[in-house]
Coordinates of C-alpha atoms in Angstrom, one line a residue:
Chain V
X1 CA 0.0 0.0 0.0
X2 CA 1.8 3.1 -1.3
X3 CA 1.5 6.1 1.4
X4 CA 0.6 9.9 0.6
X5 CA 3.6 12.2 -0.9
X6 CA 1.3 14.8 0.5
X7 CA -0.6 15.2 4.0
X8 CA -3.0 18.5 4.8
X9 CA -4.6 17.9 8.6
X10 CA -6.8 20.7 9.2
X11 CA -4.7 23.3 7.5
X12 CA -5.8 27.0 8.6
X13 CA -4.8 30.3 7.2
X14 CA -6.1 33.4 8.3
X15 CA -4.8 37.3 7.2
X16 CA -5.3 38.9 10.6
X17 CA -9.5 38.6 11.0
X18 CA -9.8 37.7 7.1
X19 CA -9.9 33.6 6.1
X20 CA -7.9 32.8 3.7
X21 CA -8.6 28.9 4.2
X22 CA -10.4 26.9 6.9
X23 CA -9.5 23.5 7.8
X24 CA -8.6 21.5 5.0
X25 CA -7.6 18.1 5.0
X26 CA -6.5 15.7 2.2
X27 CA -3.9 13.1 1.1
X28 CA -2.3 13.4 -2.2
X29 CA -0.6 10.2 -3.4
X30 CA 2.7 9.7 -5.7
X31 CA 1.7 10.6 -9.1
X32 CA -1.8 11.4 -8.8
X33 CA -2.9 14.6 -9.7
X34 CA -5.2 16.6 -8.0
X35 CA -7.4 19.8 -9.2
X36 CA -8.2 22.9 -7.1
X37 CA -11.2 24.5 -8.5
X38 CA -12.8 27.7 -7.7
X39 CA -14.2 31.2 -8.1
X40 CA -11.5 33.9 -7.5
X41 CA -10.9 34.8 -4.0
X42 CA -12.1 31.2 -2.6
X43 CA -8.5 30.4 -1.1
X44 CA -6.8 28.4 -4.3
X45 CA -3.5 30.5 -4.4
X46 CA -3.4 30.9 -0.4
X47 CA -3.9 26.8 0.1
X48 CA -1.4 26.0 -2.6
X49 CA 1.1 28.4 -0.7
X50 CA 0.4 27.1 3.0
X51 CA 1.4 23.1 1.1
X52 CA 4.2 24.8 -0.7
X53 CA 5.5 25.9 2.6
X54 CA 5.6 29.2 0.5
X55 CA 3.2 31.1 3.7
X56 CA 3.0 29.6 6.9
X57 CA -0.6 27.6 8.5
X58 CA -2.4 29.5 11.2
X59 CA -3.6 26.6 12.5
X60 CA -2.7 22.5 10.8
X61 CA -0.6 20.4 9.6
X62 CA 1.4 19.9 6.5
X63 CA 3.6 16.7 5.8
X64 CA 5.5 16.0 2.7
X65 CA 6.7 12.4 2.7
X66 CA 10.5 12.3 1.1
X67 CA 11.7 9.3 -1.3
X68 CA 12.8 7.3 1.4
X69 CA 9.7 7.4 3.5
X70 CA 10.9 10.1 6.1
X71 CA 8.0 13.0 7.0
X72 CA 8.5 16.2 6.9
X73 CA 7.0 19.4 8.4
X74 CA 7.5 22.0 6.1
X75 CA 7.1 24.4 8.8
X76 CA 9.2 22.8 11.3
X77 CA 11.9 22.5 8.6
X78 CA 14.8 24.8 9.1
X79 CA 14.4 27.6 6.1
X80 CA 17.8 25.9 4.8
X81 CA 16.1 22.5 4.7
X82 CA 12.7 24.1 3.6
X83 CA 14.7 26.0 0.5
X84 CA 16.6 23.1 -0.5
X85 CA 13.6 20.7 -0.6
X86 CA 12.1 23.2 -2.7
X87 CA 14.8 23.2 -5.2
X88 CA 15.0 19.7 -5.2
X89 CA 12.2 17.6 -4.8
X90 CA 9.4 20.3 -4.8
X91 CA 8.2 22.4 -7.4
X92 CA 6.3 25.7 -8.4
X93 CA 5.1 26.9 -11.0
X94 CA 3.6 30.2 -11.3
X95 CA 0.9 31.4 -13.2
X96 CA 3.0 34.6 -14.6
X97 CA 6.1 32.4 -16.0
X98 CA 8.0 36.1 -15.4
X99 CA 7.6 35.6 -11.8
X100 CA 9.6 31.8 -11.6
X101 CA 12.0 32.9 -14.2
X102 CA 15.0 34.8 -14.1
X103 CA 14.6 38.0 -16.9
X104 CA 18.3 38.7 -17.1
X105 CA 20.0 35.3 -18.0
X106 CA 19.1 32.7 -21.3
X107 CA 16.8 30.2 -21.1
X108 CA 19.6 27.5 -20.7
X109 CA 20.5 29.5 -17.2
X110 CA 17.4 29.7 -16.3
X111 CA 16.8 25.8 -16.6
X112 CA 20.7 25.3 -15.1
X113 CA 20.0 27.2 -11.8
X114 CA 18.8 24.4 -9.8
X115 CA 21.5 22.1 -11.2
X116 CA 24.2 24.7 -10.1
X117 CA 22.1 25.8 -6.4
X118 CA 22.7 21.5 -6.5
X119 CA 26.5 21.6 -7.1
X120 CA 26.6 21.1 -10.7
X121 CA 30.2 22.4 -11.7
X122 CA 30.7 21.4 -15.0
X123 CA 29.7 23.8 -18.0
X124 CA 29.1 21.2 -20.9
X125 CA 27.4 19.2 -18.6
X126 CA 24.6 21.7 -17.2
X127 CA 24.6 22.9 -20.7
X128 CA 24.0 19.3 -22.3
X129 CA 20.9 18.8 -19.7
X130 CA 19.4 22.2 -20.5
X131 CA 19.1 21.5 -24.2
X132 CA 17.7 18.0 -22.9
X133 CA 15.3 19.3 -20.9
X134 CA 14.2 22.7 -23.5
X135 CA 13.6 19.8 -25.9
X136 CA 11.4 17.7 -23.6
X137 CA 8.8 20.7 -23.4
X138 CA 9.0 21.2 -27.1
X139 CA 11.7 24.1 -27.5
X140 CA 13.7 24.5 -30.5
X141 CA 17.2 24.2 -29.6
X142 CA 18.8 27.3 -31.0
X143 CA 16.5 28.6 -28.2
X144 CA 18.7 27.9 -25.6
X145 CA 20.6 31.3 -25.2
X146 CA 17.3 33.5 -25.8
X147 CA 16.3 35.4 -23.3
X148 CA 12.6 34.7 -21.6
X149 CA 11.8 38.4 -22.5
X150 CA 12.7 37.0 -26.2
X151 CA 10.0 34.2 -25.6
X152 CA 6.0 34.2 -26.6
X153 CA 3.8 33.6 -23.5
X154 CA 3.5 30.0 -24.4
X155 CA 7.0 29.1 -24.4
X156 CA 8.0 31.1 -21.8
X157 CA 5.4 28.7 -19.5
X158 CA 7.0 26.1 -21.2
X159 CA 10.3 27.1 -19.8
X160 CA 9.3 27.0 -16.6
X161 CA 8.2 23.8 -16.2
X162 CA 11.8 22.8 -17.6
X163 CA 13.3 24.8 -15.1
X164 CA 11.3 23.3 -12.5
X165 CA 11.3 19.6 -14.0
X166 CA 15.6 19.1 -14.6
X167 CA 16.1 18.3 -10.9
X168 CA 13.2 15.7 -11.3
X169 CA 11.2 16.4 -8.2
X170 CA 8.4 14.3 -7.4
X171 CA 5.8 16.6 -6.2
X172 CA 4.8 20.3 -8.1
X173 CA 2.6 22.7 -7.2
X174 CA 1.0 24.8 -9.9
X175 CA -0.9 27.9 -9.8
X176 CA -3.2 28.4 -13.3
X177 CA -0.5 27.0 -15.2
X178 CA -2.7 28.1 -18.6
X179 CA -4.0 31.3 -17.4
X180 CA -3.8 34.1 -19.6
X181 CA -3.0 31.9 -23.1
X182 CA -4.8 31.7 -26.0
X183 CA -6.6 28.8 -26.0
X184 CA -4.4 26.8 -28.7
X185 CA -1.8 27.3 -26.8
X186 CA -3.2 26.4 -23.9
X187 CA -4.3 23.3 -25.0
X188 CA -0.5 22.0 -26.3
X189 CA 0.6 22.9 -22.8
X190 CA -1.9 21.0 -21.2
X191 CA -1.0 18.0 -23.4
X192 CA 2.3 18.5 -22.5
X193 CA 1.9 18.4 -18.7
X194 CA -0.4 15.7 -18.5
X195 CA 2.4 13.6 -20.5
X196 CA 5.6 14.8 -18.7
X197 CA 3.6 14.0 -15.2
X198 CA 2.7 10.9 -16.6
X199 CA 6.2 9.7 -17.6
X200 CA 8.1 11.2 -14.8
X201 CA 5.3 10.1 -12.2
X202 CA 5.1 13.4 -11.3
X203 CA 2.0 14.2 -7.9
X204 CA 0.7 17.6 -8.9
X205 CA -1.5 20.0 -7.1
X206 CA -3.1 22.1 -9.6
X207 CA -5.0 25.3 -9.3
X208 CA -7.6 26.5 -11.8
X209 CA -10.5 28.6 -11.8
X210 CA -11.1 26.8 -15.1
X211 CA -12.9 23.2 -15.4
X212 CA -12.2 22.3 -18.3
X213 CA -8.5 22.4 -17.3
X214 CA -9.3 20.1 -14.2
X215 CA -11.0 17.4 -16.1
X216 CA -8.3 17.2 -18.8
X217 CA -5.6 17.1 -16.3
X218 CA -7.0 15.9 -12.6
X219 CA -8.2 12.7 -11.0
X220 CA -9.2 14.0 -8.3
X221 CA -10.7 17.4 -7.7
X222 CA -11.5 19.9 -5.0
X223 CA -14.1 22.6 -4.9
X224 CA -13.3 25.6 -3.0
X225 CA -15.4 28.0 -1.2
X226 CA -15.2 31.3 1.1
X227 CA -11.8 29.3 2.2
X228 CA -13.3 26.1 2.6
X229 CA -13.4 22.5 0.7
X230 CA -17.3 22.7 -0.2
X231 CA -17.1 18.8 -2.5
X232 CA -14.3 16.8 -3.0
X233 CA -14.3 13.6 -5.3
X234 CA -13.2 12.2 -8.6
X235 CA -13.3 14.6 -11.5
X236 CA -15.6 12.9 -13.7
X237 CA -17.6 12.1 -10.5
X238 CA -17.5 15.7 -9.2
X239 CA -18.4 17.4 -12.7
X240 CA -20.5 15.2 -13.7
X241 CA -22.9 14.7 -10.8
X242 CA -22.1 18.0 -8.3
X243 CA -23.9 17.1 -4.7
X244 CA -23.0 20.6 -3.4
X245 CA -24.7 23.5 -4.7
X246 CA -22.0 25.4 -5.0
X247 CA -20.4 22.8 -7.1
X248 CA -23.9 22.7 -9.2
X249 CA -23.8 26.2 -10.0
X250 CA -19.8 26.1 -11.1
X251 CA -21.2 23.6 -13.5
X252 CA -23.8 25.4 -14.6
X253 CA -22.1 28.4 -15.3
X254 CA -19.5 26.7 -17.7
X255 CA -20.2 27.3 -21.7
X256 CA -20.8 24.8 -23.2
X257 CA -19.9 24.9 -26.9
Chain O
X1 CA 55.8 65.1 7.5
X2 CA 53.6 67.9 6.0
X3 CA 51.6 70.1 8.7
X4 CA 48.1 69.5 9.0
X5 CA 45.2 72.4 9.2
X6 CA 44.2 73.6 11.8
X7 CA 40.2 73.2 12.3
X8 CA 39.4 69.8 11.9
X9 CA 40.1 66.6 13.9
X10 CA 43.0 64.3 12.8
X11 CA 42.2 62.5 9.7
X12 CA 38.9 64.9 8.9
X13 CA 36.1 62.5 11.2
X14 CA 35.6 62.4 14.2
X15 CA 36.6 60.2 17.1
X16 CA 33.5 58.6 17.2
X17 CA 32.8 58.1 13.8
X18 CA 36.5 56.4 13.6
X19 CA 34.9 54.2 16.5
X20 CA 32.0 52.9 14.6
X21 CA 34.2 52.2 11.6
X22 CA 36.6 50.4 13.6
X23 CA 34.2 48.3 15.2
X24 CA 32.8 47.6 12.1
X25 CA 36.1 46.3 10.8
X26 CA 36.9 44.4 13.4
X27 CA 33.9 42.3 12.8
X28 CA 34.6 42.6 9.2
X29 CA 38.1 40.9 9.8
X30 CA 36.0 38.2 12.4
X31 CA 34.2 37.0 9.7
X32 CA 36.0 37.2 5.9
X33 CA 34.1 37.9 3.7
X34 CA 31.2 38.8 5.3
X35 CA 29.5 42.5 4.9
X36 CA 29.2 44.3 7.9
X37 CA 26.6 47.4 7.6
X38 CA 27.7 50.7 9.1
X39 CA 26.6 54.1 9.7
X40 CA 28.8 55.4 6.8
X41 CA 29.0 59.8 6.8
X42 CA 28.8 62.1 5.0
X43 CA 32.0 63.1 3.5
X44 CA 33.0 65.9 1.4
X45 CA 33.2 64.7 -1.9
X46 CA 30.5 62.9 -3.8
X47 CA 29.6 58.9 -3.7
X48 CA 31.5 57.0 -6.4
X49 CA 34.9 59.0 -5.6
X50 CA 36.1 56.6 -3.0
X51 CA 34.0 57.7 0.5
X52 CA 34.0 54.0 1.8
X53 CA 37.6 53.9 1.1
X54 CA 38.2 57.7 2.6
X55 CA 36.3 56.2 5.4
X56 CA 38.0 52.8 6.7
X57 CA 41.7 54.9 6.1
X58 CA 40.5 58.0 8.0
X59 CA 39.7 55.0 10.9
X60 CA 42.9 53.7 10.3
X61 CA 45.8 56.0 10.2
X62 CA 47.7 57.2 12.4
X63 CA 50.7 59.7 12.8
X64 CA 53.4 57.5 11.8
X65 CA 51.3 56.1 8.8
X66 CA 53.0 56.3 5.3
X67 CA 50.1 56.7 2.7
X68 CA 49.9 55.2 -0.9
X69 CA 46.6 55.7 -3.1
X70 CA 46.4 54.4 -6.9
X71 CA 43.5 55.2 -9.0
X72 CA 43.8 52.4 -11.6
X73 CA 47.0 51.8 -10.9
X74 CA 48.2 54.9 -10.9
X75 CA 49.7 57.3 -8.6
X76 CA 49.5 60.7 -10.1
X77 CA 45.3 60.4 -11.9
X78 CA 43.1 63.4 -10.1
X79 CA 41.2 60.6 -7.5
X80 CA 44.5 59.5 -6.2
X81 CA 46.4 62.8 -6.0
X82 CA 43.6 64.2 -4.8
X83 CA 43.3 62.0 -1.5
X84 CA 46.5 61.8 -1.4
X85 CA 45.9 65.5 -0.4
X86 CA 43.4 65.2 1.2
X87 CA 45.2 63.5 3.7
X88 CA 47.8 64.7 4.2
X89 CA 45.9 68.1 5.0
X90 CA 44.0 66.7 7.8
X91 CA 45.7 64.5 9.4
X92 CA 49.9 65.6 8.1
X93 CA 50.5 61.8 7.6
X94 CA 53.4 61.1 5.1
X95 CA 52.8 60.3 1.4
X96 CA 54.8 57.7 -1.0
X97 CA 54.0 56.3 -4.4
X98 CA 56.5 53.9 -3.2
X99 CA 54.7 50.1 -2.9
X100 CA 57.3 48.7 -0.6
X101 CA 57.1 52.1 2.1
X102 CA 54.0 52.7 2.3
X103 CA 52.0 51.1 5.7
X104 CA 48.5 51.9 3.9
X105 CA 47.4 51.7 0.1
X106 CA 44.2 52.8 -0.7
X107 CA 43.3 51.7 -3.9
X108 CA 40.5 52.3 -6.4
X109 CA 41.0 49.5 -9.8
X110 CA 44.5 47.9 -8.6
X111 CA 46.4 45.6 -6.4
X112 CA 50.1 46.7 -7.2
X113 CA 52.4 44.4 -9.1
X114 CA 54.8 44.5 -6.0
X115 CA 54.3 41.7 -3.8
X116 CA 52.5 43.0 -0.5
X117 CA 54.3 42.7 3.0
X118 CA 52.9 41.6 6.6
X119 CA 51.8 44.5 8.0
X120 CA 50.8 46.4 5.2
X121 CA 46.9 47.2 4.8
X122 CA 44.8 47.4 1.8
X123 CA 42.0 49.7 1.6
X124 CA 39.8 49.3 -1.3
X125 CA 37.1 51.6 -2.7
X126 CA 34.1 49.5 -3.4
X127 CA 30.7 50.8 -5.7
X128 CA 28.7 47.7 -5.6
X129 CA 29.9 45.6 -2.5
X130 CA 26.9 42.7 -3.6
X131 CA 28.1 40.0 -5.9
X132 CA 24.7 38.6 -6.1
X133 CA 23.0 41.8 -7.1
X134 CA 23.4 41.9 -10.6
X135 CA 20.8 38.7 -10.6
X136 CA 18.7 39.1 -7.1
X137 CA 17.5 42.8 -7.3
X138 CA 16.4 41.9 -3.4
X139 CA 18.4 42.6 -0.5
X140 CA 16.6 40.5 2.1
X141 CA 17.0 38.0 -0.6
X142 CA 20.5 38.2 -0.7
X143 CA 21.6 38.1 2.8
X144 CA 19.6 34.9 3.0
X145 CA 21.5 33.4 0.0
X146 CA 24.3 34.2 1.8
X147 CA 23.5 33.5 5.5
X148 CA 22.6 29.9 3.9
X149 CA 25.8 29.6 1.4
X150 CA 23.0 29.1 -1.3
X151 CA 26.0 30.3 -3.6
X152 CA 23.9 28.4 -7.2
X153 CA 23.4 32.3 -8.2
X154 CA 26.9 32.8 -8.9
X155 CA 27.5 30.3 -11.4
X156 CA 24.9 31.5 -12.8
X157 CA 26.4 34.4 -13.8
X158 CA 28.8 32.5 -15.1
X159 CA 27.6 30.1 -17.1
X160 CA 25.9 33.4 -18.8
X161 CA 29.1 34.5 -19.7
X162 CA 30.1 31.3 -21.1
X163 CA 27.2 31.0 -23.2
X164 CA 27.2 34.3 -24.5
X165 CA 30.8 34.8 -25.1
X166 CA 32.1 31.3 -25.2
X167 CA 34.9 31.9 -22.6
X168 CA 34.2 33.7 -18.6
X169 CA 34.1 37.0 -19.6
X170 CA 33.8 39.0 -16.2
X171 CA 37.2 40.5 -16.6
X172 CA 36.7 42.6 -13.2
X173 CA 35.3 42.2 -9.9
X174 CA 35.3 38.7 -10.4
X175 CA 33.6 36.9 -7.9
X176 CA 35.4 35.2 -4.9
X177 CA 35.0 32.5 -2.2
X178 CA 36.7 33.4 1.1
X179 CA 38.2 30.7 3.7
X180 CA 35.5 28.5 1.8
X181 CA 32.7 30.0 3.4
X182 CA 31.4 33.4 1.6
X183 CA 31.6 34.6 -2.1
X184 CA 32.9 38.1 -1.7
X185 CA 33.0 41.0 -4.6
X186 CA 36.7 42.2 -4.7
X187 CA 35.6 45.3 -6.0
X188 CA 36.5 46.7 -9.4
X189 CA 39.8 45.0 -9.7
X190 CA 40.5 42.6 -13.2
X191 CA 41.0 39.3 -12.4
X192 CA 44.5 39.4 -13.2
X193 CA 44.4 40.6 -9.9
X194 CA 42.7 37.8 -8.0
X195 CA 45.4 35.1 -7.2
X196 CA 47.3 38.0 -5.2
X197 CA 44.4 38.2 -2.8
X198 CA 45.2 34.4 -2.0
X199 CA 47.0 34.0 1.0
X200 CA 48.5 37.4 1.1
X201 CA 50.3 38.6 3.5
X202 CA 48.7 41.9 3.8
X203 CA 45.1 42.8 5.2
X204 CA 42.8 43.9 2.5
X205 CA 39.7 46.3 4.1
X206 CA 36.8 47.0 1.7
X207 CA 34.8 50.1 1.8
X208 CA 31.5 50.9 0.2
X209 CA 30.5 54.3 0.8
X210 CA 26.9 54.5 -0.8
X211 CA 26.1 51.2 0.0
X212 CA 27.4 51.7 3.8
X213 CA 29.5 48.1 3.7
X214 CA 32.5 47.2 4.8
X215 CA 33.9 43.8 4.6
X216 CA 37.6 42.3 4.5
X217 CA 40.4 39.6 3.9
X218 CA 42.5 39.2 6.9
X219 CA 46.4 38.2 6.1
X220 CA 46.8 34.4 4.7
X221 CA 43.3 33.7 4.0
X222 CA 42.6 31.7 0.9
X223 CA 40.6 33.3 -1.9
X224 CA 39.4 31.1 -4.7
X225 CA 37.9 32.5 -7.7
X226 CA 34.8 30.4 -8.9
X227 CA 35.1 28.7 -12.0
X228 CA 33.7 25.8 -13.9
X229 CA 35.6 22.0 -13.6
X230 CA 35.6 22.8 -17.7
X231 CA 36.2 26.3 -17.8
X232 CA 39.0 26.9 -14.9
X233 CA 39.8 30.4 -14.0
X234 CA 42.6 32.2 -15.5
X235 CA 44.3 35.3 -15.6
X236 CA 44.6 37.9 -18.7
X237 CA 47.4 37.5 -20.8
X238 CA 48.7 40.5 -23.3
X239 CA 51.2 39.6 -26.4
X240 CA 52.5 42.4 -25.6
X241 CA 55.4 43.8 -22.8
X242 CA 54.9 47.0 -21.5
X243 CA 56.7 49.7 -23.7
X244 CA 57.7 51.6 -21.1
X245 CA 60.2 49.5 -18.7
X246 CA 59.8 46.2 -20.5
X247 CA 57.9 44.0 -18.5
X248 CA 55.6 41.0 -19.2
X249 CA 54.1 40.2 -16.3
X250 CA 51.9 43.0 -15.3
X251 CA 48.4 44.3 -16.1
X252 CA 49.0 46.3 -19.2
X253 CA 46.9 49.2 -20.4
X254 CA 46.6 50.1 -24.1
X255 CA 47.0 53.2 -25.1
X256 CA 46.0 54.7 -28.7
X257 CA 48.5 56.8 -30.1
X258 CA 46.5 58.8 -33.4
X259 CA 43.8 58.2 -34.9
X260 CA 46.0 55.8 -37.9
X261 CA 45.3 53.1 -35.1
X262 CA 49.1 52.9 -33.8
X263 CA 48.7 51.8 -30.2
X264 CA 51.0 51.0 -27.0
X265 CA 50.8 49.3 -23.7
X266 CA 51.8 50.3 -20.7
X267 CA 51.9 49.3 -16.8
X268 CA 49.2 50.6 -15.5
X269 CA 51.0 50.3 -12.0
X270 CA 52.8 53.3 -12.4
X271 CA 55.2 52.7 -9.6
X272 CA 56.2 49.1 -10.7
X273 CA 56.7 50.9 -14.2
X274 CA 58.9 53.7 -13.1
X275 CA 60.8 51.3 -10.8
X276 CA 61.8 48.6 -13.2
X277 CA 63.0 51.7 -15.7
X278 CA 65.0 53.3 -13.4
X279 CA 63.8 56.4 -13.1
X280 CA 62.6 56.3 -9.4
X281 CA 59.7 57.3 -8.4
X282 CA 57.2 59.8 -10.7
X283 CA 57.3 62.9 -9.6
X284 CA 54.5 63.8 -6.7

């Protein structure tokens, strides 16, 4: 019986008398993926930030459970052991790719950094796995020394996944990974998440305010509101038949086309 | 030993100013590398012309002092003449453009070709003490990279260089590890300079006067520059000797002639030049 990668008990964040989530409790398991769905300013962002150990839990619990079946307290972590954990196992990827990329350096930097933050001294060797890994999201390789500003929207996204990806964690967070491209474009990066997560058994805890992201990409999915898990279930299950009337009337409110 | 004027206190700041300073040293030399903040003041020229340097010397000297200052190697450019005078108006200190005589060097672009001596002090004028800055804009940021050693950043930098120009290009204020523990921005200094800051004898005080930073080398600590395993670090090289006195082993300058493109290098240490041609010292 495989256990969870990922453990929420009761996880609580409040911004002074404001909720940002209220007690929330789940168990994500290696290489499942599982959807946080949700109007804007129903807690997505702040609970994918408490499990990233990005903000810290008013009140709760969060355990991530390493390769070797060791638990860990993100918040009792020292911030040494929380920032290297992030760089290595952990992932995040942002909804702006401008905010997880580095402006100022080429793509092949930008994918490099978390080899050389992991003691990676050797130039052709960093450079070798960069090109590797701008190929696996569907790059071209003369690429590699462009700048992000010198990239579209798409493939700056694209990018920083690979960033993210190189140091093969098992376990990324991602807030509206598609948000704000055009929907072709959204629609090759989905297809190329769902296949990179499949292949590199990648858990993933995905935010989107948009369903039809969640049921391409999610097994399991969450609604969210006023900071609080209103349904939880299996995506089909969940869209398909919605118990809670919240739930019903996300439904509803899709287009259907 | 010139006379000093009358008016101010020895060395221009005051006592407790010199205080702070020297406290702030004295942690500095505690911890290599490390940048200590202090209260910098006001001093009466404007950032960018050596204040952090002005600074840590005015803390430092004393009576029997013998000043040097080089701006870019040099000994007679306006910066180095000027606090050269500047000096020895306030506190009457004696003045050399002599390497080997001087008990304090304050330097702007140069370590001079002269091997240093133990007791000797290094003060250096530093504009942007931060070596991570030019790719973490934040400063909280930064002192965490650096309070954990999370030192990836760096080689960052240089891998950028690599793949842009196919060889390390950073040709000055080359990035630095000290006694293995923090990477340290020898301020504008090429990197033909960097091996002399390993092991030296002589204690090298930094000084950044905007940034209000002071950090330091003490004598015999090892400096590494960072590198790749494939692409070691490595000194600048000219095909050149300098046309002056001859020599091929120190930093050259190039200097153009007229406009046909006839050109000439130099020493830029001007008192390594003038002492290997045997015409003493240049004229004060």
């Amino acid at each position: 019986m495989t256990r969870p990668i990922l453990s929420a008990r009761g996880v609580d964040k409040y911004y002074g008398g404001r909720v940002g989530c209220r007690g929330v409790s789940f168990d994500l398991y290696p290489g499942e993926i599982l959807g946080l769905v949700g109007e804007s300013g129903s807690g997505k962002t702040t609970l994918l930030n408490v499990l990233a150990g990005r903000l810290s839990p008013s009140g709760g619990r969060v355990l991530y459970r390493g390769p070797d079946g060791s638990e860990h307290d993100l918040q009792q972590l020292s911030e040494a052991g929380r920032r290297r954990l992030l760089r290595t196992e952990l992932g995040f990827v942002h909804q702006r790719a401008g905010d997880g990329l580095r402006p100022l350096v080429s793509a092949g930097a930008n994918i490099g950094e978390r080899l050389m933050a992991g003691g990676w001294r050797r130039y052709g060797r960093i450079r070798s796995e960069a090109a590797d890994w701008l190929a696996r999201v569907e790059i071209p390789a003369d690429r590699l020394d462009d700048r992000p500003a010198d990239y579209s929207g798409g493939m700056r996204q694209r990018l920083q996944i690979a960033r993210n990806l190189v140091t093969r964690p098992r376990l990324v967070f991602m807030d509206e990974p598609t948000g704000g491209l055009d929907v072709s474009v959204q629609a090759r990066l989905l297809d190329l998440i769902r296949h990179l997560a499949a292949r590199l058994d990648l858990a993933v805890v995905l935010v989107t305010h948009d369903l039809a992201v969640a049921r391409l990409l999610s097994q399991r999915l969450m609604v969210m509101k006023s900071g609080q898990v209103v349904e939880s279930g299996l995506t089909d299950q969940v869209l398909d038949d919605p118990q809670h009337p919240y739930s019903q009337l996300l439904v509803s409110a899709m287009l259907q086309v | 030993m010139t006379s000093a004027e009358t008016g101010y206190n020895f060395a221009y700041l005051d006592e407790d100013s010199k205080r702070l300073i020297r406290r702030a040293l004295l942690k500095a030399v505690a911890v290599p590398g490390y940048q200590v903040p202090f209260a910098g003041r006001e001093m009466p020229m404007p950032y960018g012309w050596g204040t952090g340097g002005i600074q840590v010397t005015a803390a430092l000297i004393g009576p029997d002092d013998v000043l040097k200052v080089i701006d870019q190697g040099s000994d007679d450019t306006t910066n180095a003449v000027s606090i050269r005078a500047f000096f020895s108006k306030t506190a009457g200190v004696a003045t050399t453009t002599v390497t080997g005589e001087a008990s304090i060097i304050q330097t702007r672009h140069r370590i001079p070709e002269r091997p240093l001596k133990p007791g000797q002090i290094m003060v250096y004028q530093v504009p942007i003490p931060e070596p991570l800055r030019w790719l973490e804009p934040g400063e909280t940021e930064t002192r965490v990279l650096h309070a954990l050693g999370e030192y990836g950043l760096m080689y960052v930098k240089l891998y950028e260089d690599i793949s842009r120009h196919g060889r390390i290009a950073t040709s000055y204020d080359y990035p630095v590890e000290v006694f293995g523990r923090y990477i340290m921005s020898p301020s504008p200094i090429p990197r033909f300079d960097n091996p002399k800051l390993d092991r030296s004898p002589a204690l090298h005080l930094f000084g950044a006067g905007r940034e209000k930073r002071i950090y330091a080398v003490p004598p015999y600590s090892p400096v590494r520059s960072l590198d790749f395993e494939d692409y070691p670090f490595a000194v600048q090289r000219w095909p050149e000797v300098c046309a002056i006195c001859g020599a091929s082993d120190s930093y050259l300058d190039e200097v153009v002639l007229d406009d046909g493109g006839r050109r000439l290098f130099v020493c830029s240490d001007s008192d390594y030049c003038a002492g290997r041609a045997g015409k003493g010292s240049p004229p004060q």
